[in-house]
mmCIF file of C-alpha atoms in Angstrom:
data_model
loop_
_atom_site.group_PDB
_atom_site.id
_atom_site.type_symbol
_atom_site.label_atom_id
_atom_site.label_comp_id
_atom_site.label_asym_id
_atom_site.label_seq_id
_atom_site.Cartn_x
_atom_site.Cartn_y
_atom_site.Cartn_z
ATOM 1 C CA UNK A 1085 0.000 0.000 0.000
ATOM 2 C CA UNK A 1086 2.686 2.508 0.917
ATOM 3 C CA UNK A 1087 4.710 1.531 -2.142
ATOM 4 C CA UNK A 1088 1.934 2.283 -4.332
ATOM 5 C CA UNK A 1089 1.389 5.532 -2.792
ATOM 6 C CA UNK A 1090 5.052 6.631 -3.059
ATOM 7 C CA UNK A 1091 4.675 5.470 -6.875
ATOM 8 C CA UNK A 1092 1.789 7.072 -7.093
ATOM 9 C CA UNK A 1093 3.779 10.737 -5.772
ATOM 10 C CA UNK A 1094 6.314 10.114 -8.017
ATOM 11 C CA UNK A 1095 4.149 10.076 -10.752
ATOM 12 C CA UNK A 1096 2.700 13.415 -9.811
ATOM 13 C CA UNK A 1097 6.144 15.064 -9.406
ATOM 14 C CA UNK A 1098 7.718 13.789 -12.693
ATOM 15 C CA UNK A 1099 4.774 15.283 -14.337
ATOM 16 C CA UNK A 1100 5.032 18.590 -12.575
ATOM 17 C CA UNK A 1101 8.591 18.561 -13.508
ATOM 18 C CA UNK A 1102 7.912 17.947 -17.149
ATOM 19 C CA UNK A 1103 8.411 21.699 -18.905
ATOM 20 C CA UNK A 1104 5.803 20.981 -21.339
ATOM 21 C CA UNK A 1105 3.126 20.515 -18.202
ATOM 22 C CA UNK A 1106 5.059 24.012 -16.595
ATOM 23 C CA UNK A 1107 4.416 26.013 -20.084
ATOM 24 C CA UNK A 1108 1.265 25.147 -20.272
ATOM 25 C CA UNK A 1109 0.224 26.189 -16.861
ATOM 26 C CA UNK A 1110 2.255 29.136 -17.059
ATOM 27 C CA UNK A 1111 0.509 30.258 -19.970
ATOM 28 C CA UNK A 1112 -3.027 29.687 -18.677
ATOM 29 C CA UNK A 1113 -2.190 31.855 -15.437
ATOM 30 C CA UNK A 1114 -1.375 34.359 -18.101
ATOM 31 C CA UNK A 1115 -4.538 33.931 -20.099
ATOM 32 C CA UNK A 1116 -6.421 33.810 -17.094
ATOM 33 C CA UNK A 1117 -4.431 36.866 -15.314
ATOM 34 C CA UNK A 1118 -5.177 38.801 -18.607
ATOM 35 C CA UNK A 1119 -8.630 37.965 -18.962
ATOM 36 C CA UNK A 1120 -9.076 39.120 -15.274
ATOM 37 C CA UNK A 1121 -7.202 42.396 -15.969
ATOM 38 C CA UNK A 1122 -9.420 43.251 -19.419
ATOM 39 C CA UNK A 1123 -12.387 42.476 -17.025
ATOM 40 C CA UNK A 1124 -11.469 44.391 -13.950
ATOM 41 C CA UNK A 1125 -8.889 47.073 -14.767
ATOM 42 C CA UNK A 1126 -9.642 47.737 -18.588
ATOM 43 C CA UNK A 1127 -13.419 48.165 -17.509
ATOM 44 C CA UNK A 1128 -13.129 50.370 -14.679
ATOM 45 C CA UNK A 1129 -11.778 52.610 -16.940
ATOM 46 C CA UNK A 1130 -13.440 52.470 -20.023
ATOM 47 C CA UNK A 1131 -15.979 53.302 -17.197
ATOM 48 C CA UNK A 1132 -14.105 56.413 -16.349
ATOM 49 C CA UNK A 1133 -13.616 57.716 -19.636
ATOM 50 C CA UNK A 1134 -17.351 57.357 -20.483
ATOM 51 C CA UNK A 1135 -18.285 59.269 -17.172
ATOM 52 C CA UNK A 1136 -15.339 62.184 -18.757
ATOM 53 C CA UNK A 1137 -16.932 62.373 -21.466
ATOM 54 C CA UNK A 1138 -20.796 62.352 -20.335
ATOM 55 C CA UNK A 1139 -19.311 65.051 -17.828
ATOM 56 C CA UNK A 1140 -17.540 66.798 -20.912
ATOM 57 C CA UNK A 1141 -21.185 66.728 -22.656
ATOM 58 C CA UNK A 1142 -22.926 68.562 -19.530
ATOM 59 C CA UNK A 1143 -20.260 70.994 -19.350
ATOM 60 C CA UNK A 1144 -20.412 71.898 -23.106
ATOM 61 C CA UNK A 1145 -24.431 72.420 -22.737
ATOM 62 C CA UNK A 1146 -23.343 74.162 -19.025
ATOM 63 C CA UNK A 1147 -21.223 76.389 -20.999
ATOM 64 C CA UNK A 1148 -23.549 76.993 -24.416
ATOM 65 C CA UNK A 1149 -26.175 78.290 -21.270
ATOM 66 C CA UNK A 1150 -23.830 80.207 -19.669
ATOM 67 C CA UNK A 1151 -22.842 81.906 -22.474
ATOM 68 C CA UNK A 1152 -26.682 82.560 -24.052
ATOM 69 C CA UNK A 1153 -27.139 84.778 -20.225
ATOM 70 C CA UNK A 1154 -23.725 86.372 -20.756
ATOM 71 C CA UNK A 1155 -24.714 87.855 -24.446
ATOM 72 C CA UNK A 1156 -28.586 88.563 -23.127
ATOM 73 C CA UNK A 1157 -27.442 90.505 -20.108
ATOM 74 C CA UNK A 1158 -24.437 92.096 -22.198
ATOM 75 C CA UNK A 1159 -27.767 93.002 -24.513
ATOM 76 C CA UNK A 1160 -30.062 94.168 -21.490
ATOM 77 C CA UNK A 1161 -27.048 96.102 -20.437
ATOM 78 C CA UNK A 1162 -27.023 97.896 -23.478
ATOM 79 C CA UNK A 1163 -30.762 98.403 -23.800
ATOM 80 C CA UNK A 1164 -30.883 99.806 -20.240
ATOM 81 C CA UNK A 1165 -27.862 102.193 -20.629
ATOM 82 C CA UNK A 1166 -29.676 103.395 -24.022
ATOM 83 C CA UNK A 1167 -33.073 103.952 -21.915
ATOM 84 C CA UNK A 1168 -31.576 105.853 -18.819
ATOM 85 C CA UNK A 1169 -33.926 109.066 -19.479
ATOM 86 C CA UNK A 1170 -36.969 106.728 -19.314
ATOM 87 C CA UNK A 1171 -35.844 104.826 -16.239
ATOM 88 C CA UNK A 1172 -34.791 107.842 -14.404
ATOM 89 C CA UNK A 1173 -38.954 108.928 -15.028
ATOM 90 C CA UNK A 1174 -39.870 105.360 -13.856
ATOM 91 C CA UNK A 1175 -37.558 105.858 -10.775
ATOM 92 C CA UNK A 1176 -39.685 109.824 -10.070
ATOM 93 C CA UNK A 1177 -43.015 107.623 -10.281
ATOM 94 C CA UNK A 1178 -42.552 104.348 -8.793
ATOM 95 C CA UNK A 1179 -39.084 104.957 -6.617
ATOM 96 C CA UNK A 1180 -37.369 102.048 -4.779
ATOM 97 C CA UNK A 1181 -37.722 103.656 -1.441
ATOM 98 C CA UNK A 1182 -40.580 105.629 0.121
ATOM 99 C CA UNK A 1183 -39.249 109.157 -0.606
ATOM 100 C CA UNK A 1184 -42.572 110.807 1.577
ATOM 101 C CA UNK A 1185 -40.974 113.565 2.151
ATOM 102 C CA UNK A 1186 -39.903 114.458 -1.595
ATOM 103 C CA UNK A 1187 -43.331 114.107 -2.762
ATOM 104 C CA UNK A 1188 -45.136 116.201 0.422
ATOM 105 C CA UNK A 1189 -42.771 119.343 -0.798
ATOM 106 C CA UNK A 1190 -43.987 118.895 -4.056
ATOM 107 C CA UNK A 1191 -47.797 118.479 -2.652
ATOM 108 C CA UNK A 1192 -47.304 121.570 -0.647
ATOM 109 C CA UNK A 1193 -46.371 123.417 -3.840
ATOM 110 C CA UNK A 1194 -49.078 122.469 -6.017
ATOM 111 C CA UNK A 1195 -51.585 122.960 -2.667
ATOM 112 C CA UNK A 1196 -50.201 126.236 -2.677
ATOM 113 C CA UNK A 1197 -50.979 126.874 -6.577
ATOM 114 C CA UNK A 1198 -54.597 126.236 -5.925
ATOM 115 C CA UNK A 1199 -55.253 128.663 -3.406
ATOM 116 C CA UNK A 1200 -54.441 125.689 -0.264
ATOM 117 C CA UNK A 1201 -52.722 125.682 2.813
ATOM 118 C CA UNK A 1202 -51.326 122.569 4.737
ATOM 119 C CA UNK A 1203 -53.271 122.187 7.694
ATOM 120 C CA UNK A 1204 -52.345 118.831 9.199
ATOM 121 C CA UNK A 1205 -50.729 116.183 7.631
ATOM 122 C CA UNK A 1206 -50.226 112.519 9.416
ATOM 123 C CA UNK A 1207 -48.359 109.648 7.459
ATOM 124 C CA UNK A 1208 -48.881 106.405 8.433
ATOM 125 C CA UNK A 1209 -46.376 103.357 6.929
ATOM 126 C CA UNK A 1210 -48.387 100.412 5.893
ATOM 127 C CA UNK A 1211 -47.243 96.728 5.222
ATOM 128 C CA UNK A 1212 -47.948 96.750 1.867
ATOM 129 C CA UNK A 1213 -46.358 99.245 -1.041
ATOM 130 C CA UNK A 1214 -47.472 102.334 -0.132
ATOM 131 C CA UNK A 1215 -47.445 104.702 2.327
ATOM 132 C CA UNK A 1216 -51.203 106.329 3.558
ATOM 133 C CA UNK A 1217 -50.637 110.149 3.867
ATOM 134 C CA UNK A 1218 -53.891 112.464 5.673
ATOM 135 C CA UNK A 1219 -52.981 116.008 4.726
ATOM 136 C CA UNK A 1220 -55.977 118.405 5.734
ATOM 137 C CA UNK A 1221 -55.718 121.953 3.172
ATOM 138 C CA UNK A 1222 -57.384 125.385 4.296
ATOM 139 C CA UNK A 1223 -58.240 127.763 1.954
ATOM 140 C CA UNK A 1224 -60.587 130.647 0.837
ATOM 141 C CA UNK A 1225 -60.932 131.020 -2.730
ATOM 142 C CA UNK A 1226 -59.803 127.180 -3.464
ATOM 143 C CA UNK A 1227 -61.206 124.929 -5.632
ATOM 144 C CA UNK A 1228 -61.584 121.551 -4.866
ATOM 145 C CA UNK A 1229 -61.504 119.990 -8.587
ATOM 146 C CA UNK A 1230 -58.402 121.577 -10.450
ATOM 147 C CA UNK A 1231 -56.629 120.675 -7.355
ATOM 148 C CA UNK A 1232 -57.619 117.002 -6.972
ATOM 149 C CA UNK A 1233 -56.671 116.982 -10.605
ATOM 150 C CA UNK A 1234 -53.045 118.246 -10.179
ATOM 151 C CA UNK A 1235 -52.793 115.804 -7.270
ATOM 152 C CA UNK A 1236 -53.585 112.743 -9.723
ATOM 153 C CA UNK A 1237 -51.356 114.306 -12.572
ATOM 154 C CA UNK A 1238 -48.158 114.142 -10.539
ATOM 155 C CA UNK A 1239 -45.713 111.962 -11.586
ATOM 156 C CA UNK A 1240 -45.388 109.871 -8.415
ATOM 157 C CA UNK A 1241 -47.724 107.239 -8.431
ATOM 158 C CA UNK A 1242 -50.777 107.486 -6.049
ATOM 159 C CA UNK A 1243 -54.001 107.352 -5.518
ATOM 160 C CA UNK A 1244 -56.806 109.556 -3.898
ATOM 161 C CA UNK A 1245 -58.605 107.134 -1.484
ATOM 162 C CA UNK A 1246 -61.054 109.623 -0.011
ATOM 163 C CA UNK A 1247 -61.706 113.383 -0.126
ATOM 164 C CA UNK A 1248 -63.710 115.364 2.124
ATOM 165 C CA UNK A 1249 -64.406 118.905 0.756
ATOM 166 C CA UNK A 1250 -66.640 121.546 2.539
ATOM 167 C CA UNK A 1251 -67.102 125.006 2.487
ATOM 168 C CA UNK A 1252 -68.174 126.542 5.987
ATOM 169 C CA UNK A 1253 -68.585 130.364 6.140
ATOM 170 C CA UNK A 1254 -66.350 131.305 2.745
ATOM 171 C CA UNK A 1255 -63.621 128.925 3.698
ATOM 172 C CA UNK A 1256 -62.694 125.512 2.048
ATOM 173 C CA UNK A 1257 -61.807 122.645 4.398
ATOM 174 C CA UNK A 1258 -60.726 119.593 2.247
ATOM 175 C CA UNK A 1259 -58.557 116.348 3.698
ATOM 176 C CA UNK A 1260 -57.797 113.764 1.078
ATOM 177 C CA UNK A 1261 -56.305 110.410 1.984
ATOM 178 C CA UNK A 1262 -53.544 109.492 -0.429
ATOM 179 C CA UNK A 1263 -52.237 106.356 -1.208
ATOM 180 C CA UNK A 1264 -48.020 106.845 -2.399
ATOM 181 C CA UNK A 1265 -46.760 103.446 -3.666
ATOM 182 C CA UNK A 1266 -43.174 102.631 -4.044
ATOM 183 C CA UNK A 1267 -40.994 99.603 -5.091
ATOM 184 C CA UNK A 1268 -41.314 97.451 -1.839
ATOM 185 C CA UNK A 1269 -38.798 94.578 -1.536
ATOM 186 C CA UNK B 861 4.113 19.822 -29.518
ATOM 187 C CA UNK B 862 3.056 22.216 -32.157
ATOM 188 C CA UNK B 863 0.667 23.369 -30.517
ATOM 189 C CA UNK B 864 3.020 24.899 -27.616
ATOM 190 C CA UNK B 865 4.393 27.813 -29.857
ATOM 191 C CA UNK B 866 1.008 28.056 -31.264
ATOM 192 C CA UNK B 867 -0.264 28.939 -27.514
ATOM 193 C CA UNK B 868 2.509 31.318 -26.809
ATOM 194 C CA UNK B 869 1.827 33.684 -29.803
ATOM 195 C CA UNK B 870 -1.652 34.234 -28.842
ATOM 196 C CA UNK B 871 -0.872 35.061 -25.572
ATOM 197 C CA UNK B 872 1.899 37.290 -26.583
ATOM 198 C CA UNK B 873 -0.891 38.570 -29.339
ATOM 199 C CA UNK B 874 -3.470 38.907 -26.749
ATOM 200 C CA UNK B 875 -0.586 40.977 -23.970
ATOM 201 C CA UNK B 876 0.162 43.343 -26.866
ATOM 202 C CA UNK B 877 -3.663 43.944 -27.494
ATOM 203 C CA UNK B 878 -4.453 44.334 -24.123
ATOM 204 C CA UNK B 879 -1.266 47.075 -23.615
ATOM 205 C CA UNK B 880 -2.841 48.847 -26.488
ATOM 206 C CA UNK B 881 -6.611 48.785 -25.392
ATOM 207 C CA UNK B 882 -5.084 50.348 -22.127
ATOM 208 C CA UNK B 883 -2.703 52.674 -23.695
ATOM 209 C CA UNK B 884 -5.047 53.669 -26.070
ATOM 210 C CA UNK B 885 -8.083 54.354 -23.382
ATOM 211 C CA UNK B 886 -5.473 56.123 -21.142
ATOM 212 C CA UNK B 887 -4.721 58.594 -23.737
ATOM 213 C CA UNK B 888 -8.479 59.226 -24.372
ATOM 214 C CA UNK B 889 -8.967 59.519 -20.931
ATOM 215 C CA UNK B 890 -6.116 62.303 -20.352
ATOM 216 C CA UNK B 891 -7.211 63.440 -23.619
ATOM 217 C CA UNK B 892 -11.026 64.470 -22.325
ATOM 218 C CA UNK B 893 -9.463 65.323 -18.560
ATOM 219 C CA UNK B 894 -7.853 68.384 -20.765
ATOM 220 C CA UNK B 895 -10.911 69.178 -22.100
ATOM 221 C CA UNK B 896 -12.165 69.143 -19.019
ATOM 222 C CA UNK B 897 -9.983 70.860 -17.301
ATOM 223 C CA UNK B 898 -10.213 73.713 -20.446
ATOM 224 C CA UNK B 899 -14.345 73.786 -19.668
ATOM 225 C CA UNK B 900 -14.365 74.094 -16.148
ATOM 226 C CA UNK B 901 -11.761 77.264 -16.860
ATOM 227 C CA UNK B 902 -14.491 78.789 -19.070
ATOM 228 C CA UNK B 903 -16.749 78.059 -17.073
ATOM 229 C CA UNK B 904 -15.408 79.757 -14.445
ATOM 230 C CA UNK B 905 -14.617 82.754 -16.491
ATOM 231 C CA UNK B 906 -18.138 83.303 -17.752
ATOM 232 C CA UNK B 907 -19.519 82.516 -14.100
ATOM 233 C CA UNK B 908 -17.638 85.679 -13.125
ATOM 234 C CA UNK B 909 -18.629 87.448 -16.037
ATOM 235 C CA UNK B 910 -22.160 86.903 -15.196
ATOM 236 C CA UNK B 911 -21.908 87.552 -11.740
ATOM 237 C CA UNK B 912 -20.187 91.212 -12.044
ATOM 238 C CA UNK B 913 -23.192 92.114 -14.454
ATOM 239 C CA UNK B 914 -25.979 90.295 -11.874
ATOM 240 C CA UNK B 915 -26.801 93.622 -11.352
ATOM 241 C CA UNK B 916 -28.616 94.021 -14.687
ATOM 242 C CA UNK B 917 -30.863 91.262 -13.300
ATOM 243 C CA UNK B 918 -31.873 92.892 -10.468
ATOM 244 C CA UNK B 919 -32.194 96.275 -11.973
ATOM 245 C CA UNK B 920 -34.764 94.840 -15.124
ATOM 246 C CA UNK B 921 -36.326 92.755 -12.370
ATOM 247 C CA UNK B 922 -37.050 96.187 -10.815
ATOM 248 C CA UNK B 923 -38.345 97.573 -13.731
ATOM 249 C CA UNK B 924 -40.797 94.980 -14.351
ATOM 250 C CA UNK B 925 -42.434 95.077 -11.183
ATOM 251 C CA UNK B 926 -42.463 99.103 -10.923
ATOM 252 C CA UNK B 927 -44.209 98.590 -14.383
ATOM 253 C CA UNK B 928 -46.400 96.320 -13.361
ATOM 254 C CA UNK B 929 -47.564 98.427 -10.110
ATOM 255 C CA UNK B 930 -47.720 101.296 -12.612
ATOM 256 C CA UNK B 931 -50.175 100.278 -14.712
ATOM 257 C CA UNK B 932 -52.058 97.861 -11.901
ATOM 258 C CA UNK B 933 -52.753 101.165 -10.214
ATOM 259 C CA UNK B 934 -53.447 103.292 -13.182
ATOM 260 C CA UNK B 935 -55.684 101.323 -15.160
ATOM 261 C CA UNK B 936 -57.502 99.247 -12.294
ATOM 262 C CA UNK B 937 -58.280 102.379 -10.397
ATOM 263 C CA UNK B 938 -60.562 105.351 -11.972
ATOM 264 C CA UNK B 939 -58.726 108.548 -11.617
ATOM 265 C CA UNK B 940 -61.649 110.769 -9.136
ATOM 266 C CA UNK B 941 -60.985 113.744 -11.522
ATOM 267 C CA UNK B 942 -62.422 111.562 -14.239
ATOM 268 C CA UNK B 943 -65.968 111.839 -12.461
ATOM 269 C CA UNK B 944 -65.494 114.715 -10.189
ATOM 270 C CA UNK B 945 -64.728 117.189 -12.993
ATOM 271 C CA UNK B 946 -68.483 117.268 -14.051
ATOM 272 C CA UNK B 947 -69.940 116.917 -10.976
ATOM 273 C CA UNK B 948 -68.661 119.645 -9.459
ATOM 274 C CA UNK B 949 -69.084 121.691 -12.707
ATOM 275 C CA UNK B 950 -72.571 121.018 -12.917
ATOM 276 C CA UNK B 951 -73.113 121.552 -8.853
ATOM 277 C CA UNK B 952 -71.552 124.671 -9.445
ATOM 278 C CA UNK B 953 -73.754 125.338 -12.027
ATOM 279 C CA UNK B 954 -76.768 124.632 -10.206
ATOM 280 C CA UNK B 955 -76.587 124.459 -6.556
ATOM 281 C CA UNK B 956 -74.319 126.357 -3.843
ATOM 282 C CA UNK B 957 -71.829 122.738 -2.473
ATOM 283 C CA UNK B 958 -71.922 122.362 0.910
ATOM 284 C CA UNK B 959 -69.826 119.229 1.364
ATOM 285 C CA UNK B 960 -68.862 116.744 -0.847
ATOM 286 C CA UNK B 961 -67.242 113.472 0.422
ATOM 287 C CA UNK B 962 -65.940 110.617 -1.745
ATOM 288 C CA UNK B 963 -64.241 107.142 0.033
ATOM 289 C CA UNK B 964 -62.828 104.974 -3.037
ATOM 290 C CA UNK B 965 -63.464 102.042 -0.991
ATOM 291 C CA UNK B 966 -67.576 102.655 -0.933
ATOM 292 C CA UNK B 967 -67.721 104.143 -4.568
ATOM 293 C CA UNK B 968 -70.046 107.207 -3.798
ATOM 294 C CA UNK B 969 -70.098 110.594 -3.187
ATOM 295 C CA UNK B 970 -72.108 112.473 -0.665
ATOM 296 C CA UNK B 971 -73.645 115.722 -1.577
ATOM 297 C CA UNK B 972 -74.686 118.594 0.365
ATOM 298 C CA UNK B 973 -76.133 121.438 -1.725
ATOM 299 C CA UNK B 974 -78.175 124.545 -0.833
ATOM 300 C CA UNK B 975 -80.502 126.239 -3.391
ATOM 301 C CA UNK B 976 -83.315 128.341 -3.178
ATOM 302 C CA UNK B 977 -85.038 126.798 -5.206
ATOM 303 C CA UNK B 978 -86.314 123.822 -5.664
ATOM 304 C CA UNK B 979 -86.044 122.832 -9.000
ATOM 305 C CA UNK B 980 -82.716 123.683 -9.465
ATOM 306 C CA UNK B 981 -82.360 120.148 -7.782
ATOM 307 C CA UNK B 982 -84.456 118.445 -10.353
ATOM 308 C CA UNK B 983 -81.657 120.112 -12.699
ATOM 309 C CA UNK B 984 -78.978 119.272 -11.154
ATOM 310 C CA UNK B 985 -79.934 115.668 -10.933
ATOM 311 C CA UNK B 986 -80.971 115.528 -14.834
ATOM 312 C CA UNK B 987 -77.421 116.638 -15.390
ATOM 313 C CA UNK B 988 -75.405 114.819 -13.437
ATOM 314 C CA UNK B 989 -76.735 111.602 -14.579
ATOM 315 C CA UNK B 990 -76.648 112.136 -17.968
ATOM 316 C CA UNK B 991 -72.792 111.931 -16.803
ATOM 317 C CA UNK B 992 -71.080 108.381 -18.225
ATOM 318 C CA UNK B 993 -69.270 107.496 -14.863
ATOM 319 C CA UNK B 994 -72.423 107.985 -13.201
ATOM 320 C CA UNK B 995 -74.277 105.006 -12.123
ATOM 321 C CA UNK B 996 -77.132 106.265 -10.158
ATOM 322 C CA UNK B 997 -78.598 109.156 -7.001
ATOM 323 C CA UNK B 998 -80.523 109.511 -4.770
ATOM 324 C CA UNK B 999 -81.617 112.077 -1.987
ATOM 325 C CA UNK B 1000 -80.844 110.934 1.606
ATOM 326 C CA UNK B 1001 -82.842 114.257 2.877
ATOM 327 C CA UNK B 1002 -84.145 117.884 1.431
ATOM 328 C CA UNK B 1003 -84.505 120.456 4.467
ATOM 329 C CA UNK B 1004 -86.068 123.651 4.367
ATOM 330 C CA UNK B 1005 -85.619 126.523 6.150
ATOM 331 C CA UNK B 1006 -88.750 129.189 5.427
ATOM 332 C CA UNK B 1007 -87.444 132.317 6.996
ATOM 333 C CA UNK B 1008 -84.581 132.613 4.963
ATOM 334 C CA UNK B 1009 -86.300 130.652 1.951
ATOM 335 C CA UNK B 1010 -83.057 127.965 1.671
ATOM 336 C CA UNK B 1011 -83.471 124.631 1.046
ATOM 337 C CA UNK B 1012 -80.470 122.198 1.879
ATOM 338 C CA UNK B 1013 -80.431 118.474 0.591
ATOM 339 C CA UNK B 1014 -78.097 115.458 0.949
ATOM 340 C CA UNK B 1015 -77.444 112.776 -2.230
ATOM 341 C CA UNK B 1016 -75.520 109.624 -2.473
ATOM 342 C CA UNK B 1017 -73.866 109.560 -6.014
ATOM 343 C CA UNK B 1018 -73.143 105.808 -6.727
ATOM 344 C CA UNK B 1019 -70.295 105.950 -9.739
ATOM 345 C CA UNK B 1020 -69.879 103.455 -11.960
#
């Protein structure tokens, strides 16, 4: 029994030996290492250069956009420096802030061109784009129309929520209620 | 035994084929990295461009909503001189005013006139509602004072 096993080992190692049995082996460990390689490392980075180039592709489109907003604003830059008078009157009507105290000097002055005098006069800020304004006018030879008129025909943008106009005794009492809007945030 | 050499040349076949697969991916790959590299530049660039000009943005943003408040306010809202021009011309014309009182909000006016006579209501009335912005009137009271022959009435003016 033990001789045939010894025989039997023999027989293995003579055939391990054998170069013919080592190049063949050799050269399936290569095969097989290659194979393995084309799989693993050849495909990670095909996989790599596909997600370059699908990241190339975005950034192309990314770019095209970007560009399209650089030549519009580059355009609306233009447009707006060629329409300054026109925004500057835009500005006088609607302004960014709430500028009261512009627009009362120049309600005091037309007042005054209609025969009025500033009487009282409360503002009151509001959470929405305006600002209410209660100006009470004297006056003796006033008239309520033209005035109400050249209240609505100023450039700043209001309205005239309420008027109250009497006449007691030769003299004109008149309060109006304005509404002043402005560019609110 | 031939088929030993046989063996070895496609393996040295399939080595060279797999060092030029890899060379020739690894170029690509640097290849497109440049490009890269060259887009996200640009990109940068024109990200600054666009920023230092956001202003613009802002500023026609601005405009568009002052417009739009503009002509909200303007064309949703009747102008009171539009309707108070010929009323008061034709009060003027036919009765002494008292008071007049207008509130957006309720849409009327309320009248106080004097006359001495009578039918210079009944005038005044015929005229004002033969105005356009005029929807309809009536007379909340008429009072009459004898000894100095004056009568005084109130009217609601509803406007279209």
């Amino acid at each position: 029994m033990n001789e045939n096993v010894k025989k039997q080992l023999s027989s293995y190692k003579r055939s391990i030996e054998n170069k013919q049995f080592q190049s063949s082996a050799y050269t399936i460990i290569l095969i097989f290492t290659i194979i393995v390689f084309d799989i693993f490392g050849l495909q990670s980075l095909v996989d790599i250069t596909v997600r370059r180039f699908d990241t190339l592709e975005n950034m192309n489109k990314l770019i095209k956009d970007l560009e399209f907003k650089r030549d519009n604003t580059e355009l609306l830059k233009q447009k707006l420096n060629d329409s300054k008078y026109y925004l500057n009157m835009l500005e006088e009507s609607v302004p960014k802030e709430r500028k009261v105290e512009k627009y009362m000097v120049s309600l005091v002055q037309v007042a005054a061109k209609h025969g009025y005098k500033q009487d009282k006069l409360v503002i009151r800020e509001t959470r929405e784009n305006y600002v209410e304004v209660r100006a009470s006018f004297k006056g003796s030879t006033a008239q309520l129309e033209p005035f109400i008129s050249a209240i609505e025909d100023q450039v700043r943008l209001l309205l005239v929520q309420s008027i109250h106009y009497s006449i007691v005794e030769n003299t004109v009492d008149l309060q109006v209620v304005l509404r002043i809007f402005y560019l609110s945030r | 035994m031939k088929a030993i050499p046989k063996i070895f040349s496609t393996t040295r076949n399939l080595v060279y084929a797999t060092a030029i697969l890899y060379t020739a991916i690894s170029i690509t790959n640097l290849v497109v990295q440049g490009m890269l590299n060259k887009r996200v530049k640009q990109r940068d660039e024109l990200v600054t461009v666009i920023k230092k000009n956001a202003y613009v943005e802002d500023q026609v943003r601005g405009i568009s909503n002052a417009t739009k408040l503009y002509r909200d306010t303007k064309y949703n809202n009747l102008m009171i001189s539009d309707h108070l021009r010929p009323l008061v011309s034709v009060l003027n014309d036919t009765v002494e005013i008292n008071s007049i009182i207008f509130k957006r909000d309720d849409g009327y006016y309320t009248v106080n006139a004097s006359t001495n006579k009578a039918t210079s209501y009944a005038s005044m009335i015929g005229k004002i509602l033969q105005n356009e912005h005029i929807d309809s009137m009536s007379i909340e009271f008429v009072d009459y004072k004898a000894q100095i022959n004056k009568y005084t009435a109130e009217f609601k003016v509803i406007i279209k």
